[in-house]
Coordinates of C-alpha atoms and ligand atoms in Angstrom, one line a residue:
M1 CA -36.1 8.9 -33.4
I2 CA -33.4 6.3 -33.1
K3 CA -30.7 6.6 -35.7
I4 CA -28.9 3.5 -36.8
A5 CA -26.2 2.5 -39.4
V6 CA -25.9 -0.6 -41.5
M7 CA -22.5 -1.8 -42.4
G8 CA -22.6 -4.0 -45.6
Y9 CA -25.4 -3.5 -48.2
G10 CA -25.4 -7.0 -49.6
T11 CA -28.3 -9.5 -49.4
I12 CA -28.8 -9.3 -45.6
G13 CA -28.0 -5.6 -45.2
S14 CA -30.5 -4.6 -47.9
G15 CA -32.9 -7.0 -46.3
V16 CA -32.5 -5.1 -43.0
V17 CA -33.3 -1.8 -44.7
E18 CA -36.3 -3.4 -46.4
V19 CA -37.7 -4.9 -43.1
L20 CA -37.3 -1.5 -41.3
E21 CA -39.3 0.1 -44.2
T22 CA -42.0 -2.6 -44.5
N23 CA -42.7 -2.8 -40.8
R24 CA -41.9 0.8 -40.0
D25 CA -45.0 1.5 -37.9
S26 CA -45.2 -1.7 -35.9
I27 CA -41.4 -1.5 -35.2
A28 CA -41.9 2.1 -34.0
K29 CA -44.7 1.0 -31.7
R30 CA -42.5 -1.7 -30.2
V31 CA -39.5 0.5 -29.7
G32 CA -41.5 3.5 -28.6
E33 CA -40.1 5.8 -31.3
E34 CA -39.1 5.6 -35.0
V35 CA -36.0 3.8 -36.1
E36 CA -34.2 5.5 -39.0
V37 CA -31.2 4.4 -41.0
K38 CA -28.8 7.3 -41.1
Y39 CA -25.8 5.6 -42.8
V40 CA -25.2 2.6 -45.0
L41 CA -21.5 1.6 -45.2
D42 CA -20.3 -0.1 -48.3
L43 CA -17.4 0.0 -50.7
R44 CA -19.8 0.5 -53.6
D45 CA -22.2 3.4 -54.5
F46 CA -25.8 2.6 -55.2
P47 CA -27.0 5.1 -57.7
G48 CA -30.8 5.2 -57.9
D49 CA -31.3 3.2 -54.7
P50 CA -33.4 4.9 -52.0
I51 CA -30.3 4.7 -49.7
E52 CA -28.0 6.3 -52.2
K53 CA -27.6 9.5 -50.2
K54 CA -26.9 7.5 -47.0
I55 CA -23.9 5.7 -48.4
V56 CA -20.5 6.3 -46.7
H57 CA -17.2 4.5 -47.4
D58 CA -15.4 5.2 -44.1
Y59 CA -16.6 3.4 -41.0
K60 CA -15.0 6.1 -38.8
E61 CA -17.6 8.5 -40.0
I62 CA -20.2 6.4 -38.3
A63 CA -18.1 5.8 -35.2
A64 CA -17.7 9.6 -34.7
D65 CA -21.4 10.4 -35.0
E66 CA -22.9 10.4 -31.5
E67 CA -26.4 10.5 -32.9
V68 CA -26.0 6.9 -34.1
K69 CA -26.8 4.6 -31.2
I70 CA -27.1 1.2 -33.0
V71 CA -25.0 -0.4 -35.7
V72 CA -25.9 -3.4 -37.9
E73 CA -23.0 -5.5 -39.2
T74 CA -23.9 -7.6 -42.3
M75 CA -20.6 -7.6 -44.1
G76 CA -19.5 -11.2 -43.3
G77 CA -16.0 -12.5 -42.6
V78 CA -13.8 -11.8 -39.5
E79 CA -11.9 -8.8 -40.9
P80 CA -12.5 -6.0 -41.4
A81 CA -15.8 -6.7 -39.7
F82 CA -14.1 -7.2 -36.3
T83 CA -12.2 -3.9 -36.4
F84 CA -15.3 -2.0 -37.4
V85 CA -17.6 -3.7 -34.8
K86 CA -15.0 -3.2 -32.0
T87 CA -14.6 0.5 -32.9
M88 CA -18.4 1.0 -32.8
L89 CA -18.7 -0.8 -29.4
E90 CA -15.8 1.2 -28.0
A91 CA -17.6 4.4 -29.2
G92 CA -20.5 3.2 -26.9
K93 CA -22.8 2.0 -29.7
S94 CA -24.7 -1.2 -29.6
V95 CA -24.1 -3.7 -32.4
T96 CA -26.0 -6.6 -33.9
T97 CA -24.5 -8.9 -36.5
S98 CA -25.6 -11.8 -38.7
N99 CA -21.9 -12.8 -39.1
K100 CA -21.3 -16.3 -37.6
A101 CA -17.6 -16.3 -38.5
L102 CA -17.1 -13.1 -36.4
V103 CA -19.2 -14.3 -33.5
A104 CA -17.6 -17.8 -33.3
E105 CA -14.1 -16.3 -33.2
K106 CA -14.6 -13.0 -31.4
G107 CA -17.9 -13.2 -29.6
A108 CA -16.6 -13.3 -26.1
E109 CA -14.3 -10.4 -26.7
L110 CA -17.0 -8.2 -28.2
I111 CA -19.5 -9.1 -25.5
A112 CA -16.9 -8.0 -22.9
I113 CA -16.4 -4.6 -24.6
A114 CA -20.2 -4.1 -24.9
K115 CA -20.5 -4.8 -21.2
E116 CA -17.8 -2.3 -20.3
K117 CA -19.4 0.4 -22.4
K118 CA -23.0 -0.3 -21.1
A119 CA -24.0 -1.2 -24.6
N120 CA -25.0 -4.5 -26.2
F121 CA -23.5 -6.9 -28.8
M122 CA -26.3 -9.2 -30.2
F123 CA -26.1 -11.9 -32.8
E124 CA -29.5 -13.6 -33.1
A125 CA -29.2 -13.9 -36.9
S126 CA -25.8 -15.7 -36.8
V127 CA -27.4 -19.1 -36.0
G128 CA -30.6 -20.5 -37.5
G129 CA -31.4 -17.3 -39.6
G130 CA -34.8 -16.2 -38.5
I131 CA -35.3 -18.8 -35.8
P132 CA -35.0 -17.1 -32.3
I133 CA -32.6 -19.6 -30.8
I134 CA -30.0 -17.2 -29.3
R135 CA -32.5 -15.1 -27.4
S136 CA -34.2 -18.3 -26.3
I137 CA -31.0 -19.6 -24.8
N138 CA -30.0 -16.3 -23.3
A139 CA -33.3 -15.1 -22.0
C140 CA -35.8 -18.0 -21.8
L141 CA -34.0 -21.2 -21.0
T142 CA -32.2 -19.6 -18.1
A143 CA -33.6 -22.0 -15.4
D144 CA -32.0 -25.0 -17.1
K145 CA -28.7 -26.6 -17.5
I146 CA -28.7 -27.4 -21.2
E147 CA -27.6 -31.0 -21.6
E148 CA -28.0 -31.2 -25.4
I149 CA -28.3 -29.0 -28.4
T150 CA -28.6 -30.8 -31.7
G151 CA -29.4 -28.9 -34.8
I152 CA -29.8 -28.9 -38.6
L153 CA -28.1 -25.6 -38.9
N154 CA -27.3 -25.3 -42.5
G155 CA -30.1 -24.8 -45.1
T156 CA -28.0 -25.4 -48.2
T157 CA -26.9 -28.9 -47.2
N158 CA -30.3 -29.8 -45.8
Y159 CA -31.8 -28.9 -49.2
M160 CA -29.2 -31.0 -50.9
L161 CA -29.7 -34.1 -48.7
T162 CA -33.5 -33.8 -49.0
K163 CA -33.2 -33.7 -52.8
M164 CA -30.8 -36.7 -52.8
S165 CA -33.3 -38.6 -50.6
N166 CA -36.3 -37.7 -52.7
E167 CA -34.8 -38.2 -56.2
G168 CA -32.0 -40.7 -55.6
S169 CA -29.6 -38.2 -57.2
E170 CA -25.8 -37.9 -56.6
F171 CA -24.1 -35.1 -54.6
D172 CA -22.6 -33.4 -57.7
D173 CA -26.0 -33.1 -59.4
V174 CA -27.8 -31.7 -56.4
L175 CA -25.0 -29.2 -55.8
K176 CA -25.4 -27.9 -59.3
D177 CA -29.2 -27.6 -58.7
A178 CA -28.6 -25.8 -55.4
Q179 CA -26.2 -23.4 -57.0
A180 CA -28.7 -22.7 -59.9
K181 CA -31.4 -21.9 -57.3
G182 CA -29.1 -19.6 -55.4
Y183 CA -29.0 -21.7 -52.2
A184 CA -25.4 -22.8 -52.6
E185 CA -22.6 -20.4 -53.3
K186 CA -20.3 -20.6 -56.3
D187 CA -17.6 -21.8 -53.8
P188 CA -19.8 -24.1 -51.7
T189 CA -17.0 -25.3 -49.4
A190 CA -18.2 -23.7 -46.1
D191 CA -21.6 -25.3 -46.4
V192 CA -20.8 -28.7 -47.9
E193 CA -17.8 -29.3 -45.7
G194 CA -19.7 -28.5 -42.5
Y195 CA -17.7 -25.4 -41.6
D196 CA -20.7 -23.2 -41.5
A197 CA -22.6 -25.6 -39.2
C198 CA -19.4 -26.0 -37.1
R199 CA -19.2 -22.2 -36.3
K200 CA -22.9 -22.2 -35.4
I201 CA -22.7 -25.1 -33.0
A202 CA -19.6 -23.5 -31.5
I203 CA -21.6 -20.3 -30.8
L204 CA -24.5 -22.3 -29.2
T205 CA -22.1 -24.4 -27.1
S206 CA -20.2 -21.2 -26.0
L207 CA -23.5 -19.8 -24.9
V208 CA -24.8 -22.8 -22.9
A209 CA -21.3 -23.4 -21.4
G210 CA -20.7 -19.7 -20.7
Q211 CA -17.1 -20.1 -22.1
Q212 CA -15.4 -19.7 -25.4
V213 CA -15.4 -22.8 -27.6
D214 CA -12.7 -23.0 -30.2
F215 CA -14.6 -24.1 -33.4
E216 CA -11.4 -25.5 -34.8
K217 CA -11.4 -28.2 -32.1
I218 CA -14.9 -29.5 -33.1
H219 CA -14.7 -32.6 -35.2
T220 CA -16.4 -31.7 -38.5
E221 CA -17.4 -33.9 -41.4
G222 CA -19.4 -32.5 -44.3
I223 CA -21.7 -34.2 -46.8
T224 CA -19.4 -34.4 -49.8
K225 CA -19.0 -38.2 -49.4
V226 CA -22.7 -39.0 -49.0
S227 CA -23.9 -40.8 -52.1
A228 CA -27.0 -42.1 -53.7
V229 CA -26.1 -45.6 -52.6
D230 CA -26.1 -44.4 -48.9
F231 CA -29.7 -43.3 -49.4
K232 CA -30.7 -46.7 -50.8
Y233 CA -29.5 -48.2 -47.5
A234 CA -31.2 -45.4 -45.5
K235 CA -34.5 -46.1 -47.3
K236 CA -34.1 -49.8 -46.4
M237 CA -33.6 -48.9 -42.8
G238 CA -36.5 -46.4 -42.9
K239 CA -34.2 -43.6 -41.9
S240 CA -33.2 -40.2 -43.2
I241 CA -29.7 -38.8 -43.6
K242 CA -29.1 -35.3 -42.1
L243 CA -26.1 -33.1 -41.4
L244 CA -26.3 -32.7 -37.6
A245 CA -24.4 -30.3 -35.5
T246 CA -24.5 -31.6 -32.0
S247 CA -23.3 -30.7 -28.5
K248 CA -23.8 -32.9 -25.5
K249 CA -22.9 -32.3 -21.9
T250 CA -20.4 -34.7 -20.5
G251 CA -19.5 -34.1 -16.9
D252 CA -18.2 -30.5 -16.7
S253 CA -17.7 -30.1 -20.4
Y254 CA -19.4 -30.7 -23.8
S255 CA -18.7 -33.1 -26.6
A256 CA -19.4 -31.4 -29.9
M257 CA -19.4 -32.7 -33.5
V258 CA -20.7 -31.9 -37.0
A259 CA -21.3 -35.0 -39.2
P260 CA -24.0 -36.7 -41.4
H261 CA -26.2 -38.9 -39.3
L262 CA -28.9 -41.5 -39.9
L263 CA -32.1 -40.5 -38.2
A264 CA -35.1 -42.8 -37.3
P265 CA -38.6 -41.5 -37.9
E266 CA -39.0 -41.0 -34.1
H267 CA -36.1 -38.5 -34.1
P268 CA -37.4 -34.9 -33.7
L269 CA -35.2 -33.7 -36.6
Y270 CA -36.2 -36.6 -39.0
N271 CA -38.8 -34.5 -40.8
V272 CA -36.9 -31.2 -41.1
N273 CA -36.5 -30.9 -44.9
D274 CA -35.4 -28.6 -47.7
V275 CA -33.8 -25.3 -46.7
F276 CA -35.4 -25.3 -43.2
N277 CA -33.3 -25.4 -40.0
A278 CA -34.3 -26.8 -36.6
V279 CA -32.7 -26.9 -33.2
F280 CA -33.5 -29.6 -30.6
V281 CA -32.7 -28.6 -27.0
H282 CA -32.7 -30.8 -23.9
G283 CA -32.6 -29.0 -20.6
N284 CA -32.3 -30.8 -17.2
V285 CA -35.6 -29.3 -15.9
L286 CA -37.3 -28.4 -19.2
G287 CA -36.9 -31.7 -20.9
D288 CA -37.2 -31.3 -24.7
A289 CA -37.9 -28.3 -26.8
M290 CA -37.7 -27.7 -30.6
F291 CA -37.2 -24.6 -32.6
Y292 CA -38.0 -24.8 -36.3
G293 CA -38.1 -22.3 -39.2
S294 CA -36.4 -20.4 -42.0
G295 CA -32.7 -20.8 -41.2
A296 CA -31.3 -18.7 -44.1
G297 CA -32.2 -16.2 -46.7
K298 CA -32.6 -12.4 -47.0
L299 CA -35.7 -11.6 -45.1
P300 CA -35.7 -14.3 -42.4
T301 CA -32.2 -13.4 -41.5
A302 CA -33.0 -9.6 -41.6
S303 CA -36.0 -10.3 -39.4
A304 CA -33.6 -11.6 -36.7
V305 CA -31.2 -8.7 -37.1
V306 CA -34.1 -6.1 -36.8
A307 CA -35.4 -7.9 -33.7
D308 CA -32.0 -7.3 -32.2
V309 CA -32.2 -3.6 -33.2
V310 CA -35.6 -3.4 -31.4
D311 CA -34.2 -5.1 -28.3
M312 CA -31.1 -2.8 -28.2
A313 CA -33.2 0.3 -28.8
K314 CA -35.3 -0.6 -25.8
H315 CA -32.1 -1.1 -23.7
L316 CA -30.0 2.0 -24.7
G317 CA -27.5 2.7 -22.0
K318 CA -28.1 -0.7 -20.3
N319 CA -26.1 -3.8 -20.9
I320 CA -28.1 -7.1 -21.0
P321 CA -25.7 -9.7 -19.5
V322 CA -24.6 -12.6 -21.7
E323 CA -22.7 -15.4 -20.0
W324 CA -19.8 -16.1 -22.4
S325 CA -16.3 -15.6 -21.0
T326 CA -13.1 -15.5 -23.0
E327 CA -11.8 -18.5 -21.0
E328 CA -11.6 -21.5 -23.4
L329 CA -13.8 -24.5 -22.7
A330 CA -11.8 -27.8 -23.0
L331 CA -14.2 -29.9 -25.1
E332 CA -14.5 -33.6 -24.3
D333 CA -12.7 -35.7 -26.9
Y334 CA -15.4 -36.9 -29.4
K335 CA -13.6 -40.2 -29.6
N336 CA -14.9 -41.1 -26.1
T337 CA -18.6 -40.7 -27.2
E338 CA -20.6 -43.9 -27.8
K339 CA -23.0 -44.6 -30.6
Q340 CA -23.9 -47.1 -33.4
F341 CA -22.3 -46.9 -36.8
F342 CA -23.6 -47.9 -40.2
V343 CA -20.8 -49.2 -42.4
R344 CA -20.4 -50.2 -46.0
T345 CA -17.5 -52.4 -46.8
S346 CA -16.2 -54.5 -49.8
V347 CA -15.4 -57.5 -47.5
D348 CA -17.9 -60.3 -46.8
E349 CA -20.2 -60.9 -43.8
A350 CA -17.9 -63.4 -42.2
A351 CA -15.0 -60.9 -42.1
V352 CA -17.3 -58.3 -40.7
K353 CA -18.4 -60.7 -37.9
E354 CA -14.9 -61.6 -37.1
V355 CA -13.9 -58.0 -36.4
F356 CA -17.2 -56.3 -35.2
G357 CA -18.9 -59.4 -33.6
D358 CA -22.7 -59.2 -33.5
V359 CA -23.9 -56.7 -36.1
T360 CA -27.1 -56.2 -38.1
F361 CA -26.6 -56.6 -41.8
V362 CA -28.6 -54.4 -44.2
K363 CA -29.3 -55.3 -47.9
A364 CA -30.2 -52.4 -50.0
D365 CA -32.3 -52.8 -53.2
G366 CA -30.1 -52.8 -56.3
V367 CA -26.8 -52.7 -54.5
A368 CA -24.4 -55.6 -55.1
G369 CA -20.7 -56.4 -54.4
E370 CA -20.5 -54.9 -50.9
T371 CA -21.7 -55.5 -47.4
G372 CA -23.7 -53.0 -45.3
F373 CA -24.2 -53.4 -41.6
V374 CA -25.0 -51.5 -38.3
T375 CA -22.6 -52.0 -35.4
G376 CA -23.6 -52.4 -31.7
T377 CA -23.0 -49.3 -29.5
M378 CA -19.3 -48.5 -29.1
S379 CA -17.0 -45.5 -28.7
E380 CA -15.6 -43.7 -31.7
A381 CA -12.2 -44.8 -30.7
D382 CA -13.3 -48.5 -30.7
Y383 CA -15.0 -48.1 -34.0
E384 CA -11.9 -46.5 -35.6
E385 CA -9.7 -49.4 -34.3
K386 CA -12.1 -52.0 -35.6
A387 CA -12.6 -50.2 -39.0
A388 CA -8.8 -50.1 -39.5
K389 CA -8.6 -53.8 -38.7
L390 CA -11.5 -54.6 -41.1
G391 CA -10.1 -52.4 -43.9
N392 CA -11.9 -51.7 -47.2
V393 CA -14.5 -49.4 -45.5
L394 CA -16.4 -47.7 -48.3
Q395 CA -18.6 -45.5 -46.0
M396 CA -19.5 -44.9 -42.4
I397 CA -22.5 -42.9 -41.2
R398 CA -23.3 -42.5 -37.5
L399 CA -26.8 -43.3 -36.1
A400 CA -28.4 -40.4 -34.2
Ligands
HSE1 N1 -25.1 -20.8 -46.0 C1 -25.9 -20.8 -44.9 C2 -26.9 -21.9 -44.9 C3 -26.6 -19.4 -44.7 O1 -27.1 -22.5 -46.0 O2 -27.6 -22.2 -44.0 C4 -27.1 -19.1 -43.4 O3 -26.1 -19.0 -42.4

């Protein structure tokens, strides 16, 4: 019997307990013995809940119990999660977390402690919810140099953009709907400003580069400025608008960015709708691969956490190497990357031609008093210079 502890009995933590109970027999077969939750750490008590008697309020009680070999962290946030996880690893226990804030900021450090202690620190659920993207990068795509990872990594914003596209509604209205359905939080900032997707692409980039990526250095734009008018233009061009988190190899480094993009129907992520997530990977020998599925929610996320528990239970006393050093990766300046830009401006076509030269004008149905156009391929720096010269830019969305 393998004894584990769950730190944080919120949505994901209770999902982990539920998954372990629902699939008790098949999980036991895969591990080779039963997995039992010995402790649940939470500030609250849960009278009447089946885990009532397992509740503890002091993480040190778990750290001191040598019978506990595996700990699940589903509290969220960097502190006190970092202190708790570090203590568990230092006590020789393996830890799995769903906490992207913790992994993005402290991943390399926690991986190093796990290695020293012949334990494991796993974080499958921190990116893409139930989609097995971390294990795929660490254990499957090991023959490749990964040249690109582009993902729809946030379910809330993908739901909102899909609804705006289908119904022609405005951002504020779909946000209210997403909050009512429980997809968006009361304070939706982390999702709608792209911070959540930013931490996830930082984690993926750190893994493929083998070095720490500072998420604060990733250029990040959210979806708050995307409007119903933008979708009218998108429809005219036959494209969809998606919040992409992307990382591309440029020489010895990577160029990473989070921003809304216009996608043509041929793009592999064009049809990823609603709360679903997907990750497109291009490897130098593999070519293209796509991972698609439930990127958020209680049970999909818990499924990934429990898969880590199973993996760690099968490797007790043995560290599975993960290449992610604390040395910071100097990201390529995103302003050097080249692409096309869709622009809306209040100036006329002649003024646009004078600054941007040869462009493709787009006329959206029912939109008047402005000019929409797609530029030729140019660097972000070039675009910024020209946009400043043009002035009166109402919107800019990059083409994927
Ligand atoms: N808020 C996140 C999302 C949850 O909407 O994708 C999963 O990390």
